[in-house]
mmCIF file of C-alpha atoms in Angstrom:
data_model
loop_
_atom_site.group_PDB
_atom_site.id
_atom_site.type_symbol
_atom_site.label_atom_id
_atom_site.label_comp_id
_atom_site.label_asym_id
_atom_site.label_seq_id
_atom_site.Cartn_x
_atom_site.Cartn_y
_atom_site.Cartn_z
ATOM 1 C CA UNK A 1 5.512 9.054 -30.847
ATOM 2 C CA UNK A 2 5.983 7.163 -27.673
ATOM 3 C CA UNK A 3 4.013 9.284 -25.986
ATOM 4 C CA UNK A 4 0.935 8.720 -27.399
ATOM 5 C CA UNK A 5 1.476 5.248 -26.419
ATOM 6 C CA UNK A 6 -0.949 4.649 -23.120
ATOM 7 C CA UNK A 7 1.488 1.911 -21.413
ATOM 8 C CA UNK A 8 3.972 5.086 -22.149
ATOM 9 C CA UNK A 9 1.763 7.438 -20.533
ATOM 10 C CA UNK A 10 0.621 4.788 -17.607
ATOM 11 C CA UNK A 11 4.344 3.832 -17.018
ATOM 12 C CA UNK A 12 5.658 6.960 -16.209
ATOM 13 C CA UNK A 13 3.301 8.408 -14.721
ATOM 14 C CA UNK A 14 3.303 5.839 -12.249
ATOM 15 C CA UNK A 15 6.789 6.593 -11.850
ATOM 16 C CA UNK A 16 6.625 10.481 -11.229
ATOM 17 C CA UNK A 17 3.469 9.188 -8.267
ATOM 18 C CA UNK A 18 5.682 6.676 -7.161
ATOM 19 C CA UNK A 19 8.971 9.110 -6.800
ATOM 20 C CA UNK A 20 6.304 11.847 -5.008
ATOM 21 C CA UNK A 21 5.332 9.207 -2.480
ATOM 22 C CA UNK A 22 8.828 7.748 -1.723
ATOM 23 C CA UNK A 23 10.068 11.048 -0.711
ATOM 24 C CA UNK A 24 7.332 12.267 1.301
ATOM 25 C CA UNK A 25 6.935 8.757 2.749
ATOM 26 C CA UNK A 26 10.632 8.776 3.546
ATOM 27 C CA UNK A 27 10.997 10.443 6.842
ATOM 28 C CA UNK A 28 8.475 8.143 8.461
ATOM 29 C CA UNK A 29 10.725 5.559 7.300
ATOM 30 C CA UNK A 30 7.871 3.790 4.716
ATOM 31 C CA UNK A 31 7.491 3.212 1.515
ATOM 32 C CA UNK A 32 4.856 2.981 -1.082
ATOM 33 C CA UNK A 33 5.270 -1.172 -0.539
ATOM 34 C CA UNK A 34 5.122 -1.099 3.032
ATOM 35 C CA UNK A 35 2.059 1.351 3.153
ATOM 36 C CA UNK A 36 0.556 -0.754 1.413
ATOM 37 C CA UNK A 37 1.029 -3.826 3.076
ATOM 38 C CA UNK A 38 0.275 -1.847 6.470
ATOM 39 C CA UNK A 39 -3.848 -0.265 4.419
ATOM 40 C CA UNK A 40 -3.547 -4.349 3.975
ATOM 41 C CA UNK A 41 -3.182 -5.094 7.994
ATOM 42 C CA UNK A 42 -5.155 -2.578 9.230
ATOM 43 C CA UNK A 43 -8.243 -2.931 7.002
ATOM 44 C CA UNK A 44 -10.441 -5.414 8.662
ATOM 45 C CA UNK A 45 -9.677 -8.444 10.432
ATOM 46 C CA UNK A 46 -6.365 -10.220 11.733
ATOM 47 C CA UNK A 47 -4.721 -12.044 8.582
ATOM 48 C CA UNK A 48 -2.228 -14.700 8.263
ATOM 49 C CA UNK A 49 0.984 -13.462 5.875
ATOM 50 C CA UNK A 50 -0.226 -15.325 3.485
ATOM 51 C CA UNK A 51 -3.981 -13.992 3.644
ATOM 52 C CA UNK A 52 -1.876 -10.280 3.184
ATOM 53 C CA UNK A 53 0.287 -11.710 0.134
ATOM 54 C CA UNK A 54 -3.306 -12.673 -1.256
ATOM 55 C CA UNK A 55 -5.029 -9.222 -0.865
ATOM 56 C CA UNK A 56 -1.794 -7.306 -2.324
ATOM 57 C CA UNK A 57 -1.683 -9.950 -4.957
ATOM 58 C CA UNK A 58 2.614 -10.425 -4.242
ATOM 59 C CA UNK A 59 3.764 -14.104 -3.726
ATOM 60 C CA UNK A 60 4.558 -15.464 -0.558
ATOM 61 C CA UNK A 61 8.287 -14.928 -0.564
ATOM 62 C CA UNK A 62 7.758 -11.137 -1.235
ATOM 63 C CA UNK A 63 5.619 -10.644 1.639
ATOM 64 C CA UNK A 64 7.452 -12.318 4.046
ATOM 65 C CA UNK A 65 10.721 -10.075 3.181
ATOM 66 C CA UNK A 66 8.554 -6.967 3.768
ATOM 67 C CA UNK A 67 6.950 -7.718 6.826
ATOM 68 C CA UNK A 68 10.529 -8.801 8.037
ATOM 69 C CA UNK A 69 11.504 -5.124 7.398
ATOM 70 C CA UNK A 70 8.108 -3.930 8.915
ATOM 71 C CA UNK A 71 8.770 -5.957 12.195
ATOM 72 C CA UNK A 72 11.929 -4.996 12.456
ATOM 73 C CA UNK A 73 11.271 -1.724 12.532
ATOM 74 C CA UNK A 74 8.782 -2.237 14.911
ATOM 75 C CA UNK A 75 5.642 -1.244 13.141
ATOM 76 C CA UNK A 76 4.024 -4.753 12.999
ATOM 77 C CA UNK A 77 3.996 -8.332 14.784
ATOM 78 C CA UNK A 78 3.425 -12.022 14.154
ATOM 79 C CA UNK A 79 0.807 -13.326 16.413
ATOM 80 C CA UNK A 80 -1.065 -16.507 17.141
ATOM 81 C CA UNK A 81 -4.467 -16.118 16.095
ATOM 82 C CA UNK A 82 -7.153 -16.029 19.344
ATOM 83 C CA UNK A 83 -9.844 -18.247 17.318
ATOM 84 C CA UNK A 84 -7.207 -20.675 16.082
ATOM 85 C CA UNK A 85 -4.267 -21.345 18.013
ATOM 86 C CA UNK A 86 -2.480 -23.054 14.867
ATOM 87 C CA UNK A 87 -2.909 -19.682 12.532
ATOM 88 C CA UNK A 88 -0.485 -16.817 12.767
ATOM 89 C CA UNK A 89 -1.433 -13.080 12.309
ATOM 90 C CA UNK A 90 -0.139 -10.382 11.499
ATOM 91 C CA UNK A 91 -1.019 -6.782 13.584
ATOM 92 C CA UNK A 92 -0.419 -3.171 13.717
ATOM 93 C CA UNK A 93 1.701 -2.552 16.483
ATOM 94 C CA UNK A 94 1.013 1.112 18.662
ATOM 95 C CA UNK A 95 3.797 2.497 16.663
ATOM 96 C CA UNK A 96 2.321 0.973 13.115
ATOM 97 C CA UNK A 97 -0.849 2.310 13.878
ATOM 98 C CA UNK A 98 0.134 5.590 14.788
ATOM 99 C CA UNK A 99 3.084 5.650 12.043
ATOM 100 C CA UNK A 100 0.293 4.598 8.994
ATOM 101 C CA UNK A 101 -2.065 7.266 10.215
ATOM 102 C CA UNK A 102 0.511 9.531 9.746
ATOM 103 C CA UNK A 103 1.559 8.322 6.510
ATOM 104 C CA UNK A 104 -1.718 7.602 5.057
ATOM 105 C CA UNK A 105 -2.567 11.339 5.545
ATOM 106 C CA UNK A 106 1.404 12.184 3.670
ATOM 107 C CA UNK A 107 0.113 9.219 0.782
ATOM 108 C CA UNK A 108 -3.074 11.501 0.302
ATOM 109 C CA UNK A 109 -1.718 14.853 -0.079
ATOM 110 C CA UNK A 110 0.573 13.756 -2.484
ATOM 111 C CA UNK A 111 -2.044 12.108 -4.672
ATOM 112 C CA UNK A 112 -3.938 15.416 -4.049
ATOM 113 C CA UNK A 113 -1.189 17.459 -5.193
ATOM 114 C CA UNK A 114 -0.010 15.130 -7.848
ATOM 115 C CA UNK A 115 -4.198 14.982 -9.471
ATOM 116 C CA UNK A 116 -4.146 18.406 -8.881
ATOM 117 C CA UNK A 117 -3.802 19.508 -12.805
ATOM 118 C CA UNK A 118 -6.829 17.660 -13.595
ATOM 119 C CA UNK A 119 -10.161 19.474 -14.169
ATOM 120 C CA UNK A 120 -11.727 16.248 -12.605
ATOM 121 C CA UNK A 121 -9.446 14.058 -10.157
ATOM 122 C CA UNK A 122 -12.152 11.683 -8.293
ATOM 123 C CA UNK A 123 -13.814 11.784 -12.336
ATOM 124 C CA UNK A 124 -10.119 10.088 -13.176
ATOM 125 C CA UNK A 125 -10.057 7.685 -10.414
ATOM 126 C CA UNK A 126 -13.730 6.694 -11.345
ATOM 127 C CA UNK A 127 -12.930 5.773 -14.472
ATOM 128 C CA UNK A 128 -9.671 4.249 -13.924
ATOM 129 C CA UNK A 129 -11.496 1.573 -11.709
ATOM 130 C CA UNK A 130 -14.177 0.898 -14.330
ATOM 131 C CA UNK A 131 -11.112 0.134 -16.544
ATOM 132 C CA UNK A 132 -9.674 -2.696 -13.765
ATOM 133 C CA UNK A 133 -13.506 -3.767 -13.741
ATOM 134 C CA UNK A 134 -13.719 -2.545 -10.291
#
């Protein structure tokens, strides 16, 4: 049977995650992708769009259509770096800041909710690292 089949089982339950998260992400006008490429930004230090294509593992062309859509709406910007003048960076603007707080607290619940069946979630999530050799 195909389900017994773990890229079966992995596929859609990524799926059924990812469907949770786009509709609770929706009305503060993210998605999954641009969450992530805003945990990405705000993580550490300023990095170039190609230093945030690099950490998400996407190609360049990818992140530069996303952050487009971030800009746009206003929840990042494209900077010149303060140590090097020839480097551009990209930040959290107020309202990306605020807005992935927000979200990021939306993103948990639903992987709360969604793990929820599971007699040990943060057991799963263990393990599922030790399988990417994390």
């Amino acid at each position: 049977m195909a389900s017994d089949r773990l890229g079966y089982l992995l596929k859609h339950v990524l799926a059924e995650l990812t469907e949770a998260q786009t509709k609770a992400l929706a009305p503060h006008g993210l998605n999954g992708r641009d969450l992530a490429v805003l945990s990405a930004i705000v993580s550490g230090e300023p990095l170039s769009q190609l230093e945030v294509a690099a950490r998400l593992r996407v190609d360049r062309t990818s992140i530069g259509e996303l952050l487009d859509g971030l800009e746009e709406r206003g929840f990042v910007e494209r900077r010149r770096s303060p140590e090097d003048r020839r480097r551009n960076v990209v930040v959290l603007t107020s309202l990306g800041q605020s807005t992935f707080e927000t979200a990021e607290g939306v993103r948990l619940e639903v992987e709360r909710e969604f793990l929820a069946p599971l007699a040990a979630p943060d057991r799963f999530r263990d393990e599922l690292r030790l399988l990417l050799g994390e």
